[in-house]
Coordinates of N, CA and C in Angstrom, one line a residue:
Chain A
N20 N 25.1 -33.8 -68.0 CA 26.2 -34.7 -68.2 C 25.6 -36.4 -67.7
A21 N 25.4 -36.8 -68.7 CA 25.1 -38.3 -68.3 C 26.1 -39.0 -67.9
G22 N 27.2 -38.8 -68.6 CA 28.1 -39.9 -67.8 C 28.6 -41.1 -68.9
V23 N 28.4 -42.3 -68.6 CA 28.4 -43.3 -69.5 C 27.1 -44.3 -69.4
T24 N 26.8 -44.4 -71.0 CA 25.0 -44.8 -70.2 C 25.5 -46.2 -71.5
Q25 N 24.9 -47.2 -71.3 CA 24.8 -48.6 -71.7 C 23.4 -48.7 -72.4
T26 N 23.1 -49.6 -73.2 CA 21.9 -50.0 -73.9 C 22.0 -51.2 -74.6
P27 N 21.4 -51.9 -74.7 CA 19.9 -52.4 -73.5 C 20.5 -52.5 -71.9
K28 N 19.4 -52.4 -71.1 CA 19.7 -52.9 -69.7 C 19.7 -54.2 -69.7
F29 N 18.9 -54.7 -69.9 CA 18.7 -56.2 -70.2 C 18.5 -57.0 -71.4
R30 N 18.9 -58.2 -71.6 CA 18.5 -58.9 -73.0 C 19.0 -60.1 -72.8
V31 N 17.6 -61.1 -73.4 CA 17.8 -62.9 -73.5 C 17.7 -63.0 -74.6
L32 N 18.8 -64.1 -75.1 CA 19.3 -64.5 -76.3 C 19.1 -66.0 -76.4
K33 N 18.9 -66.4 -77.8 CA 19.1 -67.6 -77.7 C 20.3 -68.1 -78.5
T34 N 21.3 -69.3 -77.7 CA 22.4 -69.8 -78.2 C 21.8 -69.5 -79.7
G35 N 23.1 -68.9 -80.1 CA 23.6 -68.8 -81.7 C 22.7 -67.4 -82.4
Q36 N 22.4 -66.2 -81.6 CA 21.7 -65.2 -82.0 C 22.9 -64.1 -81.8
S37 N 22.6 -63.1 -82.6 CA 23.8 -62.6 -82.2 C 23.1 -60.7 -81.8
M38 N 23.9 -60.0 -81.3 CA 23.3 -58.6 -80.9 C 24.7 -57.8 -80.5
T39 N 24.3 -56.9 -80.6 CA 25.1 -55.7 -80.2 C 24.8 -54.9 -78.6
L40 N 25.9 -54.1 -77.8 CA 25.9 -54.0 -76.6 C 26.5 -52.4 -77.0
L41 N 25.6 -51.1 -76.8 CA 25.8 -49.7 -77.3 C 26.5 -49.1 -75.9
C42 N 27.7 -48.7 -76.0 CA 28.1 -48.1 -74.9 C 27.9 -46.2 -75.0
A43 N 27.9 -45.5 -74.7 CA 28.3 -44.0 -75.2 C 28.9 -43.2 -73.8
Q44 N 29.6 -42.4 -73.9 CA 30.3 -41.6 -72.9 C 30.1 -39.8 -73.6
D45 N 29.9 -38.8 -72.8 CA 29.9 -37.8 -73.2 C 30.9 -36.6 -72.3
M46 N 31.8 -37.7 -71.6 CA 33.2 -36.8 -71.1 C 34.2 -36.5 -72.0
N47 N 34.0 -37.3 -73.3 CA 35.2 -36.7 -74.2 C 36.4 -37.6 -74.1
H48 N 36.4 -38.7 -73.1 CA 37.4 -39.5 -73.3 C 37.8 -40.6 -73.9
E49 N 39.3 -40.5 -74.0 CA 40.1 -41.3 -75.0 C 39.5 -43.0 -75.1
Y50 N 39.8 -43.4 -73.7 CA 40.2 -44.7 -73.2 C 38.7 -45.6 -72.9
M51 N 38.0 -46.5 -73.7 CA 36.9 -47.0 -73.6 C 37.2 -48.3 -73.1
Y52 N 36.0 -48.8 -72.4 CA 36.3 -50.8 -72.4 C 35.3 -51.3 -71.7
W53 N 35.0 -52.4 -72.2 CA 34.1 -53.5 -71.8 C 34.5 -54.9 -70.8
Y54 N 34.0 -55.0 -69.9 CA 34.4 -55.7 -68.9 C 33.1 -56.8 -68.8
R55 N 33.3 -57.9 -68.4 CA 32.2 -58.7 -67.7 C 32.0 -59.2 -66.5
Q56 N 31.4 -59.5 -65.9 CA 31.4 -59.3 -64.1 C 30.3 -60.7 -64.1
D57 N 31.1 -61.7 -63.8 CA 30.4 -63.4 -63.0 C 29.8 -63.3 -62.0
P58 N 29.1 -63.7 -61.6 CA 28.9 -64.4 -60.0 C 30.1 -64.5 -59.3
G59 N 30.5 -64.6 -58.1 CA 31.4 -64.0 -57.3 C 32.6 -64.2 -57.9
M60 N 32.9 -63.4 -59.1 CA 34.0 -62.6 -59.5 C 34.0 -61.3 -59.7
G61 N 36.0 -61.2 -59.7 CA 35.4 -59.8 -60.1 C 35.5 -59.2 -61.8
L62 N 35.2 -58.1 -62.0 CA 35.5 -57.6 -63.4 C 36.5 -58.4 -64.4
R63 N 36.4 -58.4 -65.4 CA 37.4 -59.3 -66.2 C 37.3 -58.6 -67.7
L64 N 38.3 -58.0 -68.2 CA 38.1 -57.0 -69.5 C 38.3 -57.8 -70.7
I65 N 37.4 -57.3 -71.3 CA 37.0 -58.0 -72.9 C 37.8 -57.6 -74.0
H66 N 37.3 -56.0 -74.2 CA 37.9 -55.4 -75.1 C 38.2 -54.0 -74.6
Y67 N 39.2 -53.3 -75.0 CA 39.5 -51.9 -74.8 C 40.1 -50.9 -76.3
S68 N 39.8 -49.6 -75.7 CA 40.1 -48.9 -77.0 C 40.9 -47.7 -76.7
V69 N 41.9 -46.9 -76.7 CA 42.8 -46.1 -76.6 C 42.3 -44.8 -77.4
G70 N 41.4 -44.7 -78.7 CA 40.8 -43.8 -79.4 C 40.2 -44.4 -80.5
E71 N 39.2 -43.3 -80.7 CA 38.5 -43.1 -81.9 C 39.0 -44.3 -82.7
G72 N 39.1 -45.5 -83.4 CA 39.3 -45.9 -84.6 C 40.4 -47.5 -83.9
T73 N 40.7 -47.4 -82.8 CA 41.5 -48.2 -82.4 C 40.8 -49.3 -81.3
T74 N 41.4 -50.6 -80.9 CA 40.7 -51.4 -80.4 C 42.0 -52.6 -80.2
A75 N 41.6 -53.2 -78.7 CA 42.6 -53.9 -78.5 C 42.0 -54.6 -77.8
K76 N 42.8 -56.2 -77.8 CA 42.0 -57.5 -76.9 C 42.5 -57.5 -75.1
G77 N 41.5 -57.9 -74.6 CA 41.8 -57.9 -73.0 C 42.2 -59.4 -73.0
E78 N 41.8 -59.4 -70.9 CA 42.0 -61.0 -71.0 C 41.0 -61.8 -71.7
V79 N 39.6 -61.4 -71.7 CA 38.1 -62.6 -71.9 C 38.0 -62.5 -73.8
P80 N 38.5 -62.0 -74.4 CA 38.1 -61.5 -75.9 C 37.2 -62.4 -76.6
D81 N 37.6 -64.0 -76.5 CA 37.2 -64.9 -77.6 C 35.7 -64.5 -77.7
G82 N 35.2 -65.0 -78.9 CA 33.4 -64.5 -78.9 C 32.7 -63.3 -78.9
Y83 N 34.0 -62.2 -79.1 CA 33.1 -60.8 -79.1 C 34.0 -59.9 -80.2
N84 N 33.5 -59.1 -80.4 CA 34.1 -57.9 -81.7 C 33.6 -56.9 -80.9
V85 N 34.6 -55.8 -81.1 CA 34.2 -54.2 -80.9 C 34.6 -53.3 -82.1
S86 N 34.0 -52.5 -81.8 CA 34.4 -51.3 -83.2 C 34.3 -49.7 -82.3
R87 N 35.0 -48.9 -82.6 CA 35.4 -47.8 -81.6 C 34.9 -46.8 -83.0
L88 N 34.1 -46.1 -83.5 CA 34.0 -45.5 -85.1 C 33.7 -44.4 -84.6
K89 N 33.2 -43.5 -83.6 CA 32.9 -42.4 -83.3 C 34.0 -43.1 -82.0
K90 N 34.3 -41.3 -81.4 CA 35.2 -41.2 -80.2 C 33.9 -41.0 -78.9
Q91 N 33.2 -40.7 -78.9 CA 31.7 -41.1 -78.1 C 31.0 -42.8 -77.1
N92 N 31.2 -43.6 -78.7 CA 30.9 -44.7 -78.4 C 31.5 -45.7 -79.2
F93 N 31.3 -47.1 -77.7 CA 32.3 -48.4 -78.2 C 31.4 -49.2 -78.2
L94 N 31.0 -50.1 -79.3 CA 30.4 -51.3 -79.6 C 30.6 -53.0 -79.4
L95 N 30.2 -53.2 -78.5 CA 30.4 -55.1 -78.1 C 29.3 -55.8 -79.0
G96 N 30.1 -56.7 -79.7 CA 29.2 -57.6 -80.6 C 29.7 -58.8 -80.3
L97 N 28.2 -59.7 -80.2 CA 28.5 -60.9 -79.9 C 27.7 -61.9 -81.4
E98 N 28.6 -62.7 -81.9 CA 28.1 -62.8 -83.3 C 27.3 -63.7 -83.4
S99 N 27.8 -64.7 -82.5 CA 27.0 -66.2 -82.0 C 27.1 -66.4 -80.5
A100 N 25.5 -66.4 -79.9 CA 25.7 -66.0 -78.7 C 25.9 -67.4 -78.1
A101 N 26.7 -67.8 -76.8 CA 26.5 -68.8 -76.3 C 26.4 -68.9 -74.4
P102 N 25.7 -70.1 -74.3 CA 25.3 -69.7 -72.6 C 26.6 -69.3 -71.4
S103 N 27.4 -69.6 -72.2 CA 29.0 -69.1 -71.4 C 29.0 -67.5 -71.2
Q104 N 28.8 -67.1 -72.2 CA 28.4 -65.2 -72.6 C 27.0 -64.5 -71.3
T105 N 26.9 -65.5 -70.7 CA 25.8 -65.1 -69.9 C 26.9 -64.3 -68.9
S106 N 26.3 -63.4 -68.5 CA 27.0 -62.2 -67.6 C 26.2 -60.7 -67.6
V107 N 26.7 -59.7 -66.5 CA 26.4 -58.7 -66.3 C 27.8 -58.0 -67.4
Y108 N 27.6 -57.1 -68.2 CA 28.1 -56.4 -68.9 C 28.5 -55.1 -68.4
F109 N 29.8 -54.3 -68.1 CA 29.9 -52.9 -67.9 C 30.6 -52.4 -68.7
C110 N 30.5 -51.4 -69.6 CA 30.9 -50.4 -70.4 C 32.1 -49.0 -69.6
A111 N 33.2 -49.2 -69.6 CA 34.0 -47.7 -69.0 C 34.4 -46.7 -69.6
S112 N 35.1 -46.1 -69.2 CA 35.6 -44.7 -69.9 C 36.5 -44.1 -69.1
S113 N 37.4 -43.3 -69.9 CA 38.4 -42.8 -69.0 C 39.8 -41.9 -69.8
F114 N 40.2 -40.5 -69.3 CA 40.6 -40.1 -70.3 C 42.2 -40.8 -70.0
R115 N 42.7 -41.4 -69.3 CA 43.6 -42.1 -69.5 C 43.4 -43.7 -68.7
D116 N 44.3 -44.4 -68.5 CA 44.3 -45.7 -68.1 C 44.7 -45.2 -66.2
P117 N 44.0 -46.2 -65.2 CA 43.1 -46.9 -65.8 C 41.5 -46.6 -64.9
P118 N 40.3 -47.4 -65.5 CA 39.1 -46.8 -65.7 C 38.4 -46.3 -64.7
R119 N 37.6 -45.4 -65.2 CA 37.3 -44.5 -63.7 C 36.0 -44.2 -63.8
F120 N 34.8 -44.5 -64.8 CA 33.4 -44.3 -65.0 C 32.9 -45.4 -65.6
F121 N 32.2 -46.0 -64.9 CA 31.5 -46.8 -65.4 C 30.1 -46.8 -65.7
G122 N 29.6 -47.5 -67.1 CA 28.0 -47.5 -67.1 C 27.4 -48.4 -66.0
P123 N 25.7 -48.2 -66.0 CA 25.1 -49.2 -65.2 C 25.4 -50.6 -65.4
G124 N 25.5 -51.0 -66.7 CA 26.3 -52.3 -66.8 C 24.5 -53.1 -67.5
T125 N 24.9 -54.1 -68.2 CA 24.1 -54.8 -69.2 C 23.5 -56.6 -68.9
R126 N 22.6 -56.5 -68.2 CA 22.5 -58.0 -67.9 C 22.1 -58.8 -68.8
L127 N 22.6 -59.8 -69.6 CA 22.6 -60.5 -70.8 C 22.3 -62.3 -70.1
T128 N 21.3 -62.4 -70.5 CA 21.2 -63.9 -70.6 C 20.8 -65.0 -72.1
V129 N 21.7 -65.9 -71.8 CA 21.6 -66.7 -72.9 C 21.2 -68.1 -73.0
L130 N 20.2 -68.1 -73.5 CA 19.6 -69.9 -73.5 C 19.9 -70.7 -74.3
Chain B
D8 N 45.0 -68.8 -61.6 CA 46.2 -68.0 -60.6 C 45.6 -67.0 -60.3
Q9 N 45.0 -66.8 -58.8 CA 44.5 -65.1 -58.4 C 45.3 -64.5 -58.1
Q10 N 45.7 -63.3 -59.0 CA 46.3 -61.9 -58.1 C 46.3 -61.6 -57.3
V11 N 45.1 -61.1 -57.4 CA 44.7 -60.3 -56.5 C 43.0 -60.9 -55.7
K12 N 43.6 -60.9 -54.2 CA 42.8 -62.0 -53.3 C 42.1 -60.8 -52.3
Q13 N 40.5 -60.8 -52.5 CA 40.1 -60.6 -51.1 C 39.1 -61.3 -50.1
N14 N 40.0 -61.8 -49.3 CA 39.5 -63.0 -48.5 C 38.2 -62.7 -47.7
S15 N 37.6 -62.1 -47.6 CA 36.6 -61.5 -47.2 C 35.3 -61.5 -47.8
P16 N 34.4 -62.7 -48.3 CA 33.7 -62.3 -49.4 C 32.3 -61.4 -48.3
S17 N 32.0 -61.1 -47.1 CA 31.7 -60.1 -46.4 C 32.3 -59.7 -45.1
L18 N 31.6 -58.3 -44.8 CA 32.4 -57.9 -43.4 C 30.6 -57.4 -43.1
S19 N 30.4 -57.1 -41.6 CA 29.8 -56.7 -40.8 C 29.9 -55.6 -40.0
V20 N 29.6 -54.2 -40.1 CA 30.1 -52.9 -39.1 C 29.2 -52.5 -38.5
Q21 N 28.9 -52.4 -37.4 CA 28.3 -51.4 -37.0 C 28.3 -49.8 -37.4
E22 N 27.2 -48.7 -38.0 CA 27.2 -47.7 -38.0 C 28.3 -46.6 -37.3
G23 N 28.9 -46.1 -38.1 CA 29.7 -44.6 -36.6 C 31.3 -45.9 -36.4
R24 N 31.5 -47.0 -36.5 CA 32.4 -47.5 -36.2 C 33.4 -47.7 -37.8
I25 N 34.7 -48.0 -37.4 CA 35.8 -48.2 -38.3 C 35.5 -49.6 -39.3
S26 N 35.3 -49.2 -40.5 CA 35.6 -50.6 -41.6 C 36.6 -50.8 -42.0
I27 N 37.3 -52.3 -42.1 CA 38.5 -52.1 -43.0 C 38.8 -53.2 -43.7
L28 N 38.8 -53.3 -45.1 CA 38.5 -54.1 -46.3 C 40.0 -54.2 -46.3
N29 N 40.2 -55.7 -46.8 CA 41.7 -55.9 -46.7 C 41.8 -57.0 -48.1
C30 N 42.6 -56.2 -49.2 CA 43.4 -56.8 -50.2 C 44.6 -57.4 -50.3
D31 N 44.9 -58.7 -50.7 CA 46.5 -59.2 -51.1 C 46.7 -59.4 -52.4
Y32 N 48.2 -59.0 -52.9 CA 48.4 -59.4 -53.8 C 49.3 -60.1 -53.9
T33 N 49.5 -60.7 -55.2 CA 50.9 -62.0 -55.4 C 51.8 -61.6 -56.5
N34 N 51.7 -60.3 -57.1 CA 52.5 -60.1 -58.6 C 52.9 -59.0 -58.3
S35 N 54.2 -59.0 -57.6 CA 55.5 -57.7 -57.4 C 55.5 -56.6 -57.9
M36 N 54.9 -57.0 -59.4 CA 54.9 -55.6 -60.8 C 54.1 -54.6 -60.5
F37 N 52.9 -55.3 -59.5 CA 51.8 -54.2 -59.6 C 52.1 -52.8 -58.8
D38 N 51.7 -52.0 -59.6 CA 52.1 -50.8 -58.8 C 51.4 -49.7 -58.6
Y39 N 50.2 -49.5 -59.1 CA 49.0 -48.9 -58.8 C 48.0 -49.4 -58.5
F40 N 47.3 -49.6 -57.6 CA 45.9 -49.9 -56.7 C 44.7 -49.1 -56.6
L41 N 44.0 -49.4 -56.9 CA 42.6 -48.9 -57.2 C 41.4 -49.7 -56.0
W42 N 40.4 -48.8 -55.7 CA 39.1 -49.3 -55.1 C 38.1 -48.8 -55.5
Y43 N 37.1 -49.6 -55.7 CA 35.8 -49.1 -56.3 C 34.9 -49.5 -55.3
K44 N 33.4 -48.8 -55.9 CA 32.5 -48.9 -54.8 C 31.4 -49.8 -55.7
K45 N 30.6 -50.6 -55.4 CA 29.7 -51.0 -56.3 C 27.9 -51.1 -55.5
Y46 N 27.3 -50.5 -55.9 CA 25.9 -50.9 -55.4 C 25.1 -51.8 -56.7
P47 N 24.4 -52.4 -56.0 CA 23.5 -53.5 -56.5 C 22.9 -52.7 -57.6
A48 N 22.8 -53.4 -58.7 CA 22.2 -53.0 -60.2 C 22.8 -51.9 -60.8
E49 N 24.0 -50.9 -60.1 CA 25.1 -49.9 -60.9 C 25.9 -50.8 -61.3
G50 N 27.0 -49.9 -62.0 CA 28.3 -49.7 -62.4 C 28.7 -49.2 -61.2
P51 N 30.1 -49.9 -61.0 CA 31.3 -49.8 -60.4 C 31.5 -48.5 -60.1
T52 N 32.0 -47.8 -59.4 CA 32.4 -46.5 -58.8 C 33.8 -46.3 -58.3
F53 N 34.3 -45.5 -59.2 CA 36.1 -45.3 -58.3 C 35.8 -44.4 -57.4
L54 N 36.7 -45.0 -56.1 CA 36.9 -44.6 -55.0 C 38.4 -43.7 -54.6
I55 N 39.1 -44.6 -54.3 CA 39.9 -43.9 -54.1 C 41.4 -45.1 -54.8
S56 N 42.8 -44.4 -55.1 CA 43.5 -45.2 -55.7 C 45.0 -44.6 -54.7
I57 N 46.0 -45.4 -54.7 CA 47.6 -45.3 -54.4 C 48.3 -46.1 -55.3
S58 N 49.8 -45.0 -55.3 CA 50.6 -45.5 -56.3 C 51.7 -46.2 -55.4
S59 N 52.3 -47.5 -56.0 CA 53.3 -48.2 -55.3 C 54.7 -46.9 -54.3
I60 N 54.3 -45.7 -54.7 CA 55.6 -44.8 -54.3 C 54.9 -44.4 -53.1
K61 N 54.0 -44.5 -52.5 CA 53.4 -44.2 -50.9 C 52.7 -45.1 -50.3
D62 N 52.9 -45.1 -48.9 CA 52.1 -46.4 -48.1 C 50.9 -45.8 -47.7
K63 N 50.3 -44.4 -47.9 CA 49.0 -44.0 -47.7 C 48.5 -42.7 -48.2
N64 N 47.4 -43.1 -48.6 CA 46.5 -41.7 -49.6 C 44.9 -41.7 -48.9
E65 N 44.8 -40.9 -48.3 CA 43.4 -40.3 -47.8 C 42.6 -39.5 -48.8
D66 N 41.3 -39.4 -48.4 CA 40.4 -38.7 -49.1 C 38.9 -39.1 -48.1
G67 N 38.9 -37.8 -47.3 CA 37.7 -37.7 -46.7 C 37.5 -38.8 -45.8
R68 N 36.1 -39.3 -45.7 CA 36.5 -40.7 -44.4 C 37.0 -42.0 -45.2
F69 N 37.9 -42.4 -46.4 CA 38.2 -42.5 -47.0 C 39.7 -42.9 -47.0
T70 N 40.6 -43.7 -46.2 CA 41.9 -44.1 -46.4 C 42.5 -45.6 -47.0
V71 N 43.7 -45.5 -48.0 CA 43.9 -47.3 -48.2 C 45.5 -47.0 -47.5
F72 N 45.7 -47.8 -47.0 CA 46.9 -48.0 -47.0 C 47.8 -49.6 -47.7
L73 N 48.9 -49.1 -48.0 CA 49.9 -50.1 -48.3 C 50.9 -50.7 -47.9
N74 N 50.9 -51.7 -47.9 CA 52.3 -52.3 -47.4 C 52.9 -53.3 -48.5
K75 N 54.0 -52.4 -48.9 CA 54.9 -53.1 -50.2 C 55.4 -54.8 -50.1
S76 N 55.9 -54.9 -48.6 CA 56.5 -56.1 -48.6 C 55.8 -56.9 -48.2
A77 N 54.2 -56.7 -47.6 CA 53.6 -58.1 -47.2 C 52.6 -58.1 -48.7
K78 N 52.8 -57.1 -49.8 CA 52.1 -57.2 -50.8 C 50.2 -57.2 -50.4
H79 N 49.9 -56.1 -49.4 CA 48.5 -56.0 -48.7 C 48.1 -54.4 -48.8
L80 N 47.5 -54.3 -49.1 CA 46.7 -53.2 -49.4 C 45.2 -53.1 -48.4
S81 N 45.1 -52.1 -47.7 CA 43.4 -51.9 -47.0 C 42.2 -51.0 -47.0
L82 N 41.7 -50.8 -47.2 CA 40.2 -49.6 -47.1 C 40.0 -49.7 -45.9
H83 N 40.4 -48.0 -45.5 CA 39.9 -47.9 -43.8 C 38.7 -46.6 -44.2
I84 N 37.6 -47.2 -43.7 CA 36.1 -46.3 -43.7 C 35.8 -45.8 -42.4
V85 N 36.0 -44.2 -42.4 CA 36.0 -43.9 -40.7 C 35.1 -42.7 -40.6
P86 N 34.0 -42.6 -40.4 CA 33.5 -43.3 -39.5 C 32.1 -44.2 -40.5
S87 N 32.1 -45.5 -40.3 CA 31.3 -46.2 -41.1 C 29.5 -45.4 -41.2
Q88 N 29.3 -45.2 -42.4 CA 27.9 -44.8 -42.6 C 26.8 -46.0 -43.4
P89 N 25.6 -45.6 -43.1 CA 24.7 -46.8 -43.7 C 24.7 -46.7 -45.5
G90 N 25.0 -45.1 -46.4 CA 25.6 -45.6 -47.4 C 26.5 -45.9 -48.0
D91 N 27.7 -46.4 -46.9 CA 28.5 -47.2 -47.4 C 28.3 -48.6 -47.6
S92 N 27.5 -49.1 -47.3 CA 26.8 -50.8 -47.6 C 26.8 -51.2 -49.2
A93 N 28.1 -51.6 -49.7 CA 28.2 -51.8 -51.3 C 28.9 -53.1 -51.4
V94 N 29.6 -53.2 -52.3 CA 30.2 -54.6 -52.7 C 31.9 -53.7 -52.7
Y95 N 32.9 -54.0 -52.7 CA 34.0 -53.1 -52.3 C 34.6 -53.8 -53.6
F96 N 35.4 -53.3 -54.5 CA 36.6 -54.1 -55.7 C 37.6 -53.5 -55.2
C97 N 38.6 -54.4 -55.1 CA 40.0 -54.0 -55.0 C 40.7 -54.2 -56.5
A98 N 41.8 -53.2 -57.2 CA 42.3 -53.9 -58.2 C 43.6 -53.5 -58.2
A99 N 44.2 -53.9 -59.0 CA 46.1 -53.7 -59.4 C 45.9 -53.6 -61.0
S100 N 47.6 -52.6 -60.9 CA 47.6 -52.5 -62.2 C 49.6 -52.1 -62.4
E101 N 49.9 -52.8 -63.4 CA 51.2 -52.8 -63.9 C 51.0 -51.1 -64.6
L102 N 50.7 -49.8 -64.1 CA 50.7 -49.1 -64.7 C 52.4 -48.7 -65.5
G103 N 53.2 -48.5 -64.3 CA 54.9 -48.1 -64.4 C 55.1 -48.8 -65.8
S104 N 55.0 -50.2 -65.8 CA 56.0 -50.7 -66.6 C 55.1 -51.4 -67.5
G105 N 54.2 -49.7 -68.3 CA 53.3 -50.0 -69.5 C 52.6 -51.2 -69.3
G106 N 51.7 -51.1 -68.3 CA 50.7 -52.7 -68.0 C 49.4 -52.4 -69.1
G107 N 49.1 -51.0 -68.9 CA 47.9 -50.6 -69.7 C 46.4 -51.0 -69.2
A108 N 45.5 -50.9 -69.9 CA 44.4 -51.3 -69.6 C 44.0 -52.9 -69.6
D109 N 45.0 -53.7 -70.2 CA 44.5 -55.3 -70.3 C 45.7 -55.4 -68.6
G110 N 46.3 -54.2 -68.0 CA 46.7 -55.1 -67.0 C 46.1 -54.8 -65.7
L111 N 44.8 -54.0 -65.6 CA 43.7 -54.3 -64.3 C 43.5 -55.1 -64.0
T112 N 43.6 -56.1 -62.9 CA 43.2 -56.7 -62.4 C 42.2 -56.7 -61.2
F113 N 41.3 -57.3 -61.3 CA 40.4 -56.9 -60.2 C 40.0 -58.2 -58.9
G114 N 39.8 -58.0 -57.7 CA 39.5 -59.4 -56.6 C 38.3 -59.0 -56.9
K115 N 37.7 -60.2 -56.0 CA 36.4 -60.9 -56.2 C 35.6 -60.0 -55.5
G116 N 35.9 -59.1 -54.6 CA 35.0 -57.8 -54.1 C 34.9 -58.5 -52.3
T117 N 34.4 -57.2 -52.0 CA 33.5 -57.5 -50.3 C 32.6 -56.8 -50.2
H118 N 31.5 -57.6 -49.6 CA 30.1 -57.3 -49.4 C 30.4 -56.8 -48.1
L119 N 30.3 -55.2 -47.8 CA 30.3 -54.7 -46.6 C 28.8 -54.6 -46.6
I120 N 28.6 -54.4 -45.4 CA 27.2 -54.2 -44.9 C 27.3 -53.5 -43.0
I121 N 26.8 -52.0 -43.2 CA 26.8 -51.4 -42.2 C 25.0 -51.7 -41.5
Q122 N 25.7 -51.8 -40.3 CA 24.1 -52.5 -39.7 C 24.0 -50.8 -38.7
P123 N 22.9 -50.8 -38.3 CA 22.4 -49.2 -37.3 C 22.5 -49.4 -36.4

């Protein structure tokens, strides 16, 4: 079992560029989440999904889009990156709320 | 407005002694509380949780206490070990009232340092 994996681990973008972060889980979990963590802050929920084909907004959804086309994958997209999106992004999954298993994180810098 | 507060950014404890991490909350609708542990360059790991119908939950060296009237919870680690050095996040949810995933609110974390 790989658990929750995230791709890539690090990325540097220029303002206005786009990218997709991939989260994969092999535990057959229904619930998947995307969080961001900024320095000195707790984790904040961006978007989440309660099953294949479903998505919902979290606390800080602006500037992000998500898709859950397959149960095991949850994609987070940035259409036009901004410096305010510099952060560490964590994906998580669970059978139900709240999130129990987190990925190792993606460190994103937007210049 | 910070609904979940961890007022100690860091805590240093000697190996073998008890570590007590504190967390306060302001939202009386919170009814489920969790602690996560995070090592550098890794994702958070779920540690222990407690429902508001209990005032204590124990799992090995870890015990969480909940004082609903004071809106306060604490995590006790006994005895503290070097591998416990990490950042600990407190989180709260309105699970019973259907808060769902977007109802999980995290504190800013406390960096626990276990000294040999």
